[in-house]
mmCIF file of C-alpha atoms and ligand atoms in Angstrom:
data_model
loop_
_atom_site.group_PDB
_atom_site.id
_atom_site.type_symbol
_atom_site.label_atom_id
_atom_site.label_comp_id
_atom_site.label_asym_id
_atom_site.label_seq_id
_atom_site.Cartn_x
_atom_site.Cartn_y
_atom_site.Cartn_z
ATOM 1 C CA MET R 1 0.000 0.000 0.000
ATOM 2 C CA ALA R 2 1.210 3.473 -0.670
ATOM 3 C CA GLU R 3 0.430 7.135 -0.362
ATOM 4 C CA ILE R 4 0.547 8.564 -3.874
ATOM 5 C CA THR R 5 1.889 12.058 -4.421
ATOM 6 C CA LEU R 6 1.253 13.796 -7.737
ATOM 7 C CA ASP R 7 3.743 16.612 -7.577
ATOM 8 C CA ASN R 8 2.864 19.340 -10.121
ATOM 9 C CA ILE R 9 2.011 16.890 -12.887
ATOM 10 C CA ALA R 10 1.163 18.110 -16.399
ATOM 11 C CA HIS R 11 1.012 16.131 -19.608
ATOM 12 C CA CYS R 12 0.903 17.004 -23.291
ATOM 13 C CA TYR R 13 0.869 14.433 -26.097
ATOM 14 C CA LEU R 14 2.275 17.026 -28.547
ATOM 15 C CA THR R 15 6.021 17.585 -28.672
ATOM 16 C CA THR R 16 5.698 21.383 -28.805
ATOM 17 C CA PRO R 17 2.656 22.582 -26.869
ATOM 18 C CA LYS R 18 1.639 26.142 -27.736
ATOM 19 C CA LYS R 19 -1.341 26.820 -25.523
ATOM 20 C CA GLU R 20 -2.867 25.562 -22.276
ATOM 21 C CA SER R 21 -5.529 23.556 -24.114
ATOM 22 C CA ASP R 22 -2.774 21.482 -25.793
ATOM 23 C CA TYR R 23 -2.288 19.792 -22.424
ATOM 24 C CA ALA R 24 -4.301 16.625 -21.703
ATOM 25 C CA LEU R 25 -3.465 17.268 -18.027
ATOM 26 C CA ARG R 26 -2.982 20.891 -17.021
ATOM 27 C CA LEU R 27 -1.663 20.919 -13.459
ATOM 28 C CA ILE R 28 -2.286 18.260 -10.872
ATOM 29 C CA ASP R 29 -0.805 18.636 -7.424
ATOM 30 C CA ASN R 30 -2.340 16.212 -4.931
ATOM 31 C CA ILE R 31 -1.638 13.625 -2.304
ATOM 32 C CA TRP R 32 -3.816 10.522 -2.255
ATOM 33 C CA GLU R 33 -3.898 8.743 1.080
ATOM 34 C CA ASP R 34 -2.562 5.281 1.698
ATOM 35 C CA GLY R 35 -5.449 2.800 1.774
ATOM 36 C CA GLY R 36 -8.024 5.192 0.271
ATOM 37 C CA ALA R 37 -10.720 4.109 -2.208
ATOM 38 C CA TYR R 38 -10.659 6.808 -4.872
ATOM 39 C CA ALA R 39 -12.794 7.117 -7.988
ATOM 40 C CA LEU R 40 -11.564 9.266 -10.861
ATOM 41 C CA LEU R 41 -14.747 10.599 -12.428
ATOM 42 C CA GLY R 42 -15.241 12.835 -15.425
ATOM 43 C CA PRO R 43 -16.555 12.994 -18.992
ATOM 44 C CA SER R 44 -14.832 11.397 -21.951
ATOM 45 C CA GLY R 45 -11.569 13.148 -22.819
ATOM 46 C CA CYS R 46 -11.058 14.918 -19.466
ATOM 47 C CA GLY R 47 -7.765 13.076 -18.822
ATOM 48 C CA LYS R 48 -8.684 10.187 -16.503
ATOM 49 C CA THR R 49 -6.800 7.490 -18.421
ATOM 50 C CA THR R 50 -3.829 9.802 -18.964
ATOM 51 C CA LEU R 51 -3.583 10.338 -15.211
ATOM 52 C CA LEU R 52 -4.005 6.630 -14.467
ATOM 53 C CA ASN R 53 -1.273 5.749 -16.975
ATOM 54 C CA ILE R 54 1.052 8.285 -15.348
ATOM 55 C CA ILE R 55 0.438 6.652 -11.958
ATOM 56 C CA SER R 56 0.982 3.155 -13.365
ATOM 57 C CA GLY R 57 4.107 4.151 -15.282
ATOM 58 C CA LEU R 58 2.739 3.436 -18.772
ATOM 59 C CA LEU R 59 3.253 7.147 -19.450
ATOM 60 C CA THR R 60 5.933 9.579 -18.276
ATOM 61 C CA PRO R 61 4.461 13.018 -17.512
ATOM 62 C CA SER R 62 5.750 16.013 -19.494
ATOM 63 C CA LYS R 63 6.159 17.833 -16.179
ATOM 64 C CA GLY R 64 6.212 16.929 -12.494
ATOM 65 C CA ARG R 65 6.893 13.850 -10.390
ATOM 66 C CA VAL R 66 5.017 10.813 -9.074
ATOM 67 C CA LEU R 67 5.965 9.585 -5.601
ATOM 68 C CA PHE R 68 4.897 6.369 -3.852
ATOM 69 C CA ASP R 69 5.360 6.740 -0.090
ATOM 70 C CA GLY R 70 7.722 9.638 -0.720
ATOM 71 C CA LYS R 71 9.894 7.683 -3.187
ATOM 72 C CA ASP R 72 10.198 9.188 -6.669
ATOM 73 C CA VAL R 73 8.924 6.568 -9.172
ATOM 74 C CA THR R 74 8.500 8.918 -12.159
ATOM 75 C CA ALA R 75 11.177 7.161 -14.202
ATOM 76 C CA LEU R 76 10.211 3.612 -13.191
ATOM 77 C CA PRO R 77 8.333 1.318 -15.630
ATOM 78 C CA PRO R 78 5.032 -0.313 -14.491
ATOM 79 C CA GLU R 79 6.672 -3.631 -13.506
ATOM 80 C CA LYS R 80 8.966 -1.814 -11.056
ATOM 81 C CA ARG R 81 6.124 0.101 -9.370
ATOM 82 C CA ASN R 82 4.503 -2.840 -7.630
ATOM 83 C CA ILE R 83 0.964 -2.049 -8.742
ATOM 84 C CA ALA R 84 -1.876 -4.195 -10.049
ATOM 85 C CA GLN R 85 -4.052 -3.065 -12.940
ATOM 86 C CA VAL R 86 -7.478 -4.108 -14.150
ATOM 87 C CA PHE R 87 -8.494 -2.867 -17.585
ATOM 88 C CA GLN R 88 -11.817 -2.402 -19.382
ATOM 89 C CA PHE R 89 -11.485 -5.731 -21.211
ATOM 90 C CA PRO R 90 -10.314 -9.029 -19.717
ATOM 91 C CA VAL R 91 -6.572 -9.595 -19.651
ATOM 92 C CA LEU R 92 -5.912 -13.279 -19.002
ATOM 93 C CA TYR R 93 -4.509 -16.489 -20.425
ATOM 94 C CA ASP R 94 -7.300 -18.297 -22.291
ATOM 95 C CA THR R 95 -5.549 -21.661 -22.287
ATOM 96 C CA MET R 96 -4.945 -21.671 -18.525
ATOM 97 C CA THR R 97 -7.469 -22.740 -15.906
ATOM 98 C CA VAL R 98 -9.137 -20.084 -13.772
ATOM 99 C CA PHE R 99 -7.006 -21.239 -10.828
ATOM 100 C CA ASN R 100 -3.762 -20.807 -12.749
ATOM 101 C CA ASN R 101 -4.844 -17.414 -14.077
ATOM 102 C CA LEU R 102 -5.442 -16.218 -10.513
ATOM 103 C CA ALA R 103 -2.255 -17.850 -9.252
ATOM 104 C CA PHE R 104 -0.085 -16.397 -12.028
ATOM 105 C CA PRO R 105 0.753 -12.999 -10.455
ATOM 106 C CA LEU R 106 1.743 -14.794 -7.229
ATOM 107 C CA LYS R 107 3.789 -17.580 -8.900
ATOM 108 C CA ASN R 108 5.574 -14.912 -10.886
ATOM 109 C CA ARG R 109 6.710 -13.272 -7.669
ATOM 110 C CA GLY R 110 7.856 -16.502 -6.029
ATOM 111 C CA PHE R 111 5.126 -16.936 -3.388
ATOM 112 C CA ASN R 112 5.062 -20.429 -1.840
ATOM 113 C CA LYS R 113 2.474 -22.995 -2.885
ATOM 114 C CA GLU R 114 0.523 -22.882 0.369
ATOM 115 C CA ASP R 115 0.159 -19.073 0.296
ATOM 116 C CA ILE R 116 -0.844 -19.187 -3.366
ATOM 117 C CA ASN R 117 -3.538 -21.807 -2.708
ATOM 118 C CA LYS R 118 -4.988 -19.894 0.197
ATOM 119 C CA ARG R 119 -5.035 -16.560 -1.567
ATOM 120 C CA VAL R 120 -6.502 -17.928 -4.816
ATOM 121 C CA LEU R 121 -9.269 -19.718 -2.919
ATOM 122 C CA ASP R 122 -10.049 -16.559 -0.911
ATOM 123 C CA VAL R 123 -10.264 -14.367 -4.002
ATOM 124 C CA ALA R 124 -12.262 -17.001 -5.930
ATOM 125 C CA GLU R 125 -14.742 -17.120 -3.061
ATOM 126 C CA ILE R 126 -15.102 -13.323 -2.987
ATOM 127 C CA LEU R 127 -15.783 -13.238 -6.728
ATOM 128 C CA ASP R 128 -17.925 -16.408 -6.898
ATOM 129 C CA LEU R 129 -15.400 -18.186 -9.071
ATOM 130 C CA THR R 130 -14.900 -21.236 -6.829
ATOM 131 C CA ASP R 131 -17.012 -23.542 -9.006
ATOM 132 C CA CYS R 132 -15.043 -22.841 -12.144
ATOM 133 C CA LEU R 133 -11.488 -22.878 -10.738
ATOM 134 C CA ASN R 134 -10.588 -25.990 -12.744
ATOM 135 C CA LYS R 135 -12.151 -24.805 -16.006
ATOM 136 C CA LYS R 136 -10.155 -23.275 -18.848
ATOM 137 C CA ALA R 137 -10.761 -19.516 -19.138
ATOM 138 C CA ALA R 138 -11.404 -19.849 -22.898
ATOM 139 C CA GLY R 139 -14.874 -21.352 -22.515
ATOM 140 C CA LEU R 140 -16.192 -18.795 -20.016
ATOM 141 C CA SER R 141 -18.557 -15.852 -20.560
ATOM 142 C CA ALA R 142 -17.305 -12.236 -20.877
ATOM 143 C CA ASP R 143 -18.555 -11.540 -17.334
ATOM 144 C CA ALA R 144 -16.659 -14.470 -15.855
ATOM 145 C CA LYS R 145 -13.501 -13.523 -17.754
ATOM 146 C CA GLN R 146 -13.640 -9.996 -16.396
ATOM 147 C CA LYS R 147 -14.124 -11.383 -12.904
ATOM 148 C CA ILE R 148 -10.908 -13.361 -13.419
ATOM 149 C CA SER R 149 -9.161 -10.124 -14.451
ATOM 150 C CA LEU R 150 -10.464 -8.469 -11.283
ATOM 151 C CA GLY R 151 -9.245 -11.461 -9.316
ATOM 152 C CA ARG R 152 -5.778 -11.209 -10.859
ATOM 153 C CA GLY R 153 -5.706 -7.606 -9.651
ATOM 154 C CA LEU R 154 -6.920 -8.449 -6.155
ATOM 155 C CA VAL R 155 -4.840 -11.543 -5.537
ATOM 156 C CA ARG R 156 -1.698 -9.734 -4.354
ATOM 157 C CA LYS R 157 -1.856 -8.114 -0.935
ATOM 158 C CA ASP R 158 1.579 -6.524 -1.241
ATOM 159 C CA VAL R 159 0.788 -4.024 -4.015
ATOM 160 C CA ALA R 160 1.255 -0.252 -3.676
ATOM 161 C CA ALA R 161 -2.130 0.302 -5.345
ATOM 162 C CA ILE R 162 -4.703 -1.371 -7.568
ATOM 163 C CA LEU R 163 -5.715 0.683 -10.582
ATOM 164 C CA PHE R 164 -9.054 -0.050 -12.240
ATOM 165 C CA ASP R 165 -9.791 1.467 -15.644
ATOM 166 C CA GLU R 166 -13.582 1.219 -16.193
ATOM 167 C CA PRO R 167 -13.436 -2.469 -15.214
ATOM 168 C CA LEU R 168 -17.182 -3.114 -15.230
ATOM 169 C CA THR R 169 -17.954 -1.857 -18.751
ATOM 170 C CA VAL R 170 -18.415 -5.367 -20.178
ATOM 171 C CA ILE R 171 -20.317 -6.660 -17.171
ATOM 172 C CA ASP R 172 -24.050 -7.238 -17.264
ATOM 173 C CA PRO R 173 -25.939 -4.487 -15.284
ATOM 174 C CA GLN R 174 -27.282 -6.827 -12.601
ATOM 175 C CA LEU R 175 -23.852 -8.272 -11.907
ATOM 176 C CA LYS R 176 -22.315 -4.777 -11.933
ATOM 177 C CA TRP R 177 -24.121 -3.952 -8.692
ATOM 178 C CA GLN R 178 -22.879 -7.127 -7.080
ATOM 179 C CA LEU R 179 -19.288 -6.677 -8.193
ATOM 180 C CA ARG R 180 -19.164 -3.053 -7.128
ATOM 181 C CA GLY R 181 -20.356 -4.152 -3.695
ATOM 182 C CA LYS R 182 -17.707 -6.908 -3.679
ATOM 183 C CA LEU R 183 -14.960 -4.440 -4.549
ATOM 184 C CA LYS R 184 -16.039 -2.226 -1.684
ATOM 185 C CA GLU R 185 -15.986 -5.228 0.650
ATOM 186 C CA VAL R 186 -12.519 -6.216 -0.532
ATOM 187 C CA HIS R 187 -11.323 -2.676 0.016
ATOM 188 C CA GLU R 188 -12.699 -2.658 3.538
ATOM 189 C CA GLN R 189 -10.969 -5.974 4.293
ATOM 190 C CA LEU R 190 -7.596 -5.244 2.721
ATOM 191 C CA LYS R 191 -7.371 -1.448 2.946
ATOM 192 C CA LEU R 192 -5.316 -1.313 -0.237
ATOM 193 C CA THR R 193 -5.129 1.962 -2.179
ATOM 194 C CA PHE R 194 -7.791 1.614 -4.910
ATOM 195 C CA ILE R 195 -8.005 4.025 -7.843
ATOM 196 C CA TYR R 196 -11.030 3.431 -9.989
ATOM 197 C CA VAL R 197 -11.595 5.286 -13.272
ATOM 198 C CA THR R 198 -15.131 5.731 -14.494
ATOM 199 C CA HIS R 199 -17.400 8.186 -16.284
ATOM 200 C CA ASP R 200 -20.432 6.761 -14.497
ATOM 201 C CA GLN R 201 -21.343 8.805 -11.410
ATOM 202 C CA MET R 202 -23.328 5.972 -9.813
ATOM 203 C CA GLU R 203 -20.317 3.730 -10.082
ATOM 204 C CA ALA R 204 -18.023 6.376 -8.584
ATOM 205 C CA LEU R 205 -20.360 7.396 -5.783
ATOM 206 C CA THR R 206 -21.130 3.846 -4.661
ATOM 207 C CA PHE R 207 -17.544 2.622 -4.828
ATOM 208 C CA ALA R 208 -15.385 5.416 -3.487
ATOM 209 C CA ASP R 209 -14.690 7.072 -0.140
ATOM 210 C CA LYS R 210 -13.384 10.040 -2.099
ATOM 211 C CA VAL R 211 -14.415 10.980 -5.614
ATOM 212 C CA ILE R 212 -11.936 12.953 -7.721
ATOM 213 C CA VAL R 213 -13.869 14.936 -10.318
ATOM 214 C CA MET R 214 -11.901 15.845 -13.443
ATOM 215 C CA TYR R 215 -12.809 18.384 -16.095
ATOM 216 C CA GLU R 216 -10.730 19.531 -19.063
ATOM 217 C CA GLY R 217 -7.461 18.088 -17.766
ATOM 218 C CA ALA R 218 -7.776 19.386 -14.217
ATOM 219 C CA ILE R 219 -9.092 18.098 -10.890
ATOM 220 C CA VAL R 220 -11.996 20.359 -9.978
ATOM 221 C CA GLN R 221 -12.937 18.747 -6.675
ATOM 222 C CA ILE R 222 -12.005 15.859 -4.399
ATOM 223 C CA GLY R 223 -14.689 14.998 -1.915
ATOM 224 C CA THR R 224 -17.013 12.467 -0.392
ATOM 225 C CA PRO R 225 -20.205 11.831 -2.374
ATOM 226 C CA GLN R 226 -22.062 14.010 0.161
ATOM 227 C CA GLU R 227 -19.599 16.917 -0.186
ATOM 228 C CA LEU R 228 -19.882 16.804 -3.977
ATOM 229 C CA PHE R 229 -23.641 16.769 -3.769
ATOM 230 C CA GLU R 230 -24.131 19.440 -1.138
ATOM 231 C CA ASN R 231 -21.241 21.768 -1.885
ATOM 232 C CA PRO R 232 -20.018 21.350 -5.456
ATOM 233 C CA SER R 233 -16.960 23.575 -5.655
ATOM 234 C CA HIS R 234 -17.435 24.259 -9.382
ATOM 235 C CA LYS R 235 -20.506 24.527 -11.604
ATOM 236 C CA PHE R 236 -19.274 21.536 -13.581
ATOM 237 C CA VAL R 237 -19.518 19.342 -10.444
ATOM 238 C CA GLY R 238 -23.019 20.724 -9.860
ATOM 239 C CA TYR R 239 -24.091 19.650 -13.367
ATOM 240 C CA PHE R 240 -22.188 16.383 -13.485
ATOM 241 C CA ILE R 241 -23.166 14.954 -10.076
ATOM 242 C CA GLY R 242 -26.823 14.360 -9.392
ATOM 243 C CA SER R 243 -29.621 13.570 -11.761
ATOM 244 C CA PRO R 244 -30.859 15.986 -12.899
ATOM 245 C CA GLY R 245 -27.898 18.286 -12.224
ATOM 246 C CA MET R 246 -27.945 21.432 -10.085
ATOM 247 C CA ASN R 247 -30.066 24.418 -11.190
ATOM 248 C CA PHE R 248 -28.185 27.648 -11.847
ATOM 249 C CA LEU R 249 -29.800 31.078 -12.084
ATOM 250 C CA PRO R 250 -27.887 34.252 -13.011
ATOM 251 C CA CYS R 251 -28.488 36.792 -10.248
ATOM 252 C CA THR R 252 -27.439 40.073 -8.682
ATOM 253 C CA LEU R 253 -27.432 40.926 -5.000
ATOM 254 C CA ASN R 254 -29.739 43.380 -3.274
ATOM 255 C CA GLY R 255 -29.149 43.302 0.491
ATOM 256 C CA ASN R 256 -30.081 39.807 1.651
ATOM 257 C CA LYS R 257 -31.791 38.931 -1.608
ATOM 258 C CA ALA R 258 -30.565 37.266 -4.780
ATOM 259 C CA MET R 259 -32.384 39.082 -7.581
ATOM 260 C CA ILE R 260 -33.457 36.963 -10.559
ATOM 261 C CA ASN R 261 -34.776 39.754 -12.780
ATOM 262 C CA ASN R 262 -37.486 41.236 -10.522
ATOM 263 C CA ILE R 263 -37.767 38.209 -8.221
ATOM 264 C CA GLY R 264 -35.957 38.523 -4.875
ATOM 265 C CA ILE R 265 -34.962 35.194 -3.300
ATOM 266 C CA GLU R 266 -34.030 35.543 0.347
ATOM 267 C CA LEU R 267 -30.582 34.324 1.409
ATOM 268 C CA ASP R 268 -29.260 33.519 4.855
ATOM 269 C CA ASP R 269 -26.837 36.125 6.263
ATOM 270 C CA ARG R 270 -23.774 33.938 5.683
ATOM 271 C CA THR R 271 -24.537 33.366 1.995
ATOM 272 C CA ALA R 272 -25.486 37.015 1.418
ATOM 273 C CA ALA R 273 -22.181 38.114 3.015
ATOM 274 C CA LEU R 274 -20.249 35.846 0.649
ATOM 275 C CA GLY R 275 -22.076 37.315 -2.334
ATOM 276 C CA GLU R 276 -21.402 40.857 -1.148
ATOM 277 C CA LYS R 277 -17.652 40.281 -0.966
ATOM 278 C CA SER R 278 -17.492 38.711 -4.418
ATOM 279 C CA THR R 279 -16.695 40.696 -7.541
ATOM 280 C CA GLY R 280 -17.437 37.933 -10.076
ATOM 281 C CA THR R 281 -20.508 37.100 -12.146
ATOM 282 C CA LEU R 282 -22.994 35.659 -9.672
ATOM 283 C CA GLU R 283 -25.259 32.667 -10.020
ATOM 284 C CA LEU R 284 -27.592 31.060 -7.513
ATOM 285 C CA GLY R 285 -27.395 27.261 -7.410
ATOM 286 C CA ILE R 286 -29.914 24.870 -5.918
ATOM 287 C CA ARG R 287 -30.264 21.087 -6.251
ATOM 288 C CA PRO R 288 -33.551 19.811 -7.770
ATOM 289 C CA LEU R 289 -33.969 17.670 -4.645
ATOM 290 C CA TYR R 290 -34.140 20.768 -2.425
ATOM 291 C CA LEU R 291 -36.198 23.076 -4.632
ATOM 292 C CA GLU R 292 -39.749 22.806 -3.315
ATOM 293 C CA VAL R 293 -42.776 22.755 -5.618
ATOM 294 C CA HIS R 294 -46.140 23.500 -4.039
ATOM 295 C CA PRO R 295 -49.599 23.293 -5.660
ATOM 296 C CA GLU R 296 -50.596 26.423 -3.756
ATOM 297 C CA GLU R 297 -48.853 29.541 -2.552
ATOM 298 C CA VAL R 298 -46.805 29.108 0.653
ATOM 299 C CA GLU R 299 -44.678 31.657 2.528
ATOM 300 C CA ASN R 300 -41.705 32.920 0.449
ATOM 301 C CA SER R 301 -42.795 31.082 -2.693
ATOM 302 C CA PHE R 302 -42.850 32.322 -6.290
ATOM 303 C CA PRO R 303 -45.425 31.501 -8.957
ATOM 304 C CA THR R 304 -44.115 29.302 -11.746
ATOM 305 C CA GLN R 305 -45.338 27.694 -14.933
ATOM 306 C CA VAL R 306 -44.899 23.931 -14.973
ATOM 307 C CA LYS R 307 -43.692 22.861 -18.408
ATOM 308 C CA SER R 308 -43.460 19.109 -17.938
ATOM 309 C CA ILE R 309 -43.683 16.330 -15.370
ATOM 310 C CA GLU R 310 -41.694 13.127 -15.803
ATOM 311 C CA ASP R 311 -42.925 10.254 -13.666
ATOM 312 C CA LEU R 312 -40.034 7.977 -12.747
ATOM 313 C CA GLY R 313 -42.014 5.665 -10.489
ATOM 314 C CA SER R 314 -40.743 6.514 -7.033
ATOM 315 C CA TYR R 315 -40.412 10.254 -7.762
ATOM 316 C CA LYS R 316 -41.271 12.862 -10.405
ATOM 317 C CA ILE R 317 -39.096 15.443 -12.138
ATOM 318 C CA ILE R 318 -40.814 18.781 -12.644
ATOM 319 C CA THR R 319 -39.524 21.210 -15.250
ATOM 320 C CA ALA R 320 -40.716 24.746 -14.585
ATOM 321 C CA ASP R 321 -40.073 28.296 -15.724
ATOM 322 C CA LEU R 322 -39.113 31.113 -13.380
ATOM 323 C CA SER R 323 -38.734 34.494 -14.991
ATOM 324 C CA GLY R 324 -37.378 32.991 -18.213
ATOM 325 C CA ASN R 325 -35.112 30.440 -16.467
ATOM 326 C CA THR R 326 -35.738 26.715 -16.711
ATOM 327 C CA LEU R 327 -35.552 24.912 -13.381
ATOM 328 C CA ARG R 328 -35.880 21.270 -12.399
ATOM 329 C CA ALA R 329 -37.261 19.983 -9.134
ATOM 330 C CA ILE R 330 -37.705 16.509 -7.727
ATOM 331 C CA LEU R 331 -41.119 15.830 -6.328
ATOM 332 C CA PRO R 332 -41.048 13.006 -3.759
ATOM 333 C CA GLU R 333 -43.444 10.070 -3.844
ATOM 334 C CA GLY R 334 -46.891 10.962 -2.561
ATOM 335 C CA LYS R 335 -46.712 14.621 -3.659
ATOM 336 C CA ASP R 336 -48.321 15.809 -6.854
ATOM 337 C CA ILE R 337 -48.923 18.878 -8.992
ATOM 338 C CA PHE R 338 -52.236 19.006 -10.850
ATOM 339 C CA SER R 339 -52.052 22.234 -12.777
ATOM 340 C CA GLU R 340 -49.616 24.279 -14.869
ATOM 341 C CA ASN R 341 -49.530 26.841 -12.121
ATOM 342 C CA ALA R 342 -47.419 26.000 -9.102
ATOM 343 C CA TRP R 343 -45.238 27.786 -6.536
ATOM 344 C CA LEU R 344 -41.504 27.370 -6.013
ATOM 345 C CA ARG R 345 -39.804 27.800 -2.654
ATOM 346 C CA PHE R 346 -36.014 28.028 -2.227
ATOM 347 C CA PRO R 347 -35.037 26.796 1.274
ATOM 348 C CA LYS R 348 -32.273 29.157 2.444
ATOM 349 C CA SER R 349 -30.026 26.402 3.784
ATOM 350 C CA TRP R 350 -29.780 24.780 0.332
ATOM 351 C CA ILE R 351 -29.039 27.893 -1.687
ATOM 352 C CA ARG R 352 -25.448 28.187 -2.890
ATOM 353 C CA LEU R 353 -23.847 31.179 -4.602
ATOM 354 C CA PHE R 354 -21.313 30.773 -7.399
ATOM 355 C CA ALA R 355 -19.082 33.504 -8.819
ATOM 356 C CA ASN R 356 -17.338 32.946 -12.148
ATOM 357 C CA ASP R 357 -18.398 29.254 -11.970
ATOM 358 C CA ARG R 358 -16.849 28.668 -8.507
ATOM 359 C CA LEU R 359 -18.700 28.092 -5.249
ATOM 360 C CA LEU R 360 -18.355 30.947 -2.792
ATOM 361 C CA THR R 361 -17.196 29.629 0.559
ATOM 362 C CA HIS R 362 -15.763 31.063 3.737
ATOM 363 C CA GLN R 363 -12.532 29.137 3.112
ATOM 364 C CA GLY R 364 -11.987 31.354 0.052
HETATM 365 P P1 LIG F 1 -12.302 8.408 -21.889
HETATM 366 O O1 LIG F 1 -13.302 8.350 -20.752
HETATM 367 O O2 LIG F 1 -12.961 8.637 -23.214
HETATM 368 O O3 LIG F 1 -11.338 7.263 -21.891
HETATM 369 P P2 LIG F 1 -10.397 10.096 -20.541
HETATM 370 O O4 LIG F 1 -10.998 11.009 -19.551
HETATM 371 O O5 LIG F 1 -9.766 8.851 -20.032
HETATM 372 O O6 LIG F 1 -11.436 9.756 -21.681
HETATM 373 P P3 LIG F 1 -7.909 10.569 -21.890
HETATM 374 O O7 LIG F 1 -8.009 9.294 -22.656
HETATM 375 O O8 LIG F 1 -6.900 10.642 -20.805
HETATM 376 O O9 LIG F 1 -9.327 10.984 -21.327
HETATM 377 O O10 LIG F 1 -7.637 11.758 -22.933
HETATM 378 C C1 LIG F 1 -7.380 13.096 -22.544
HETATM 379 C C2 LIG F 1 -7.062 13.897 -23.794
HETATM 380 O O11 LIG F 1 -5.823 13.441 -24.341
HETATM 381 C C3 LIG F 1 -8.099 13.775 -24.900
HETATM 382 O O12 LIG F 1 -8.201 15.012 -25.548
HETATM 383 C C4 LIG F 1 -7.496 12.737 -25.836
HETATM 384 O O13 LIG F 1 -7.908 12.952 -27.163
HETATM 385 C C5 LIG F 1 -5.993 13.011 -25.688
HETATM 386 N N1 LIG F 1 -5.198 11.775 -25.865
HETATM 387 C C6 LIG F 1 -5.318 10.643 -25.154
HETATM 388 N N2 LIG F 1 -4.400 9.719 -25.551
HETATM 389 C C7 LIG F 1 -3.689 10.297 -26.555
HETATM 390 C C8 LIG F 1 -2.578 9.890 -27.370
HETATM 391 N N3 LIG F 1 -2.033 8.693 -27.220
HETATM 392 N N4 LIG F 1 -2.113 10.770 -28.271
HETATM 393 C C9 LIG F 1 -2.650 12.005 -28.422
HETATM 394 N N5 LIG F 1 -3.687 12.472 -27.677
HETATM 395 C C10 LIG F 1 -4.203 11.635 -26.753
#
């Protein structure tokens, strides 16, 4: 297990970069804790695989250093970094039995027979592979093959980290849930450093203790699922996490009110003070889960026109218009809206202010 330090890392695939956008990774300066379960989450092309390959040693960064437990490994190839990797598609030996595939990484490193047997049986049990240990990998389904790949990653306890690059892509949706749960269990048992790349927020939020959100070659926030949901540090995190994403309304400040055209939404003193100090372009953000929709007027509510209602079984998504802005709200089970005319209420404790796309906080 290792603490991983990314010391001012940047990477460009071009030999002569001319502008910032030529960099696949712009500037990453972070320490990831020993034994943490991290998910690297972001849209296609944001640099997740580039960063993972820099950590594994498949790629040398254009700038900066990678340290494992304080030791500079930037120039070391993957085989000298003592890491395990699980890729999107199964990597295994088709002609070997499942047992021998799982045992291979241990045999290769000279573990004794007894230790190998014990470890292979443990991992096979975790991944429900016990019944097929004596079968050749060739005849197995894509799911089973990917489970073997996962097993080959998990079989060594002595690794600095296990890197997973979208490992559940080929797995059937039902089994995905199970395997994600298994990975979490394994992490809790072994406390190895897990780094899991995905563009699927559900996968990231259910797997990781800390989610690292990437956008355009940079890390925009590292936080627990709750921190990302309640206090997204950047508008991108607000959009990307949560379904539907956070609502944003351009606003100006008038005393304790955020003005959306001629509508004044009351803020708590703390939030208003943050807005007052800021010089940037202001926006009010609120999660659809916290925006209240009422069939009748309630205190501090604003009339709105409901444009659509999507019924998703256990809840509904309301799309409504407020002074020319489209907003989404989640209506919990048991509540309903029967007419186009409804009232929106913005609970003060869930209102966030953003300036130039960044969350305003007291930490600065
Ligand atoms: P995805 O989820 O689609 O795999 P990603 O977040 O992993 O995307 P990367 O694959 O790291 O993103 O790509 C980051 C940027 O670097 C993209 O603009 C991509 O086109 C570019 N890129 C990636 N690999 C190479 C390469 N070998 N040569 C040139 N450009 C590359």
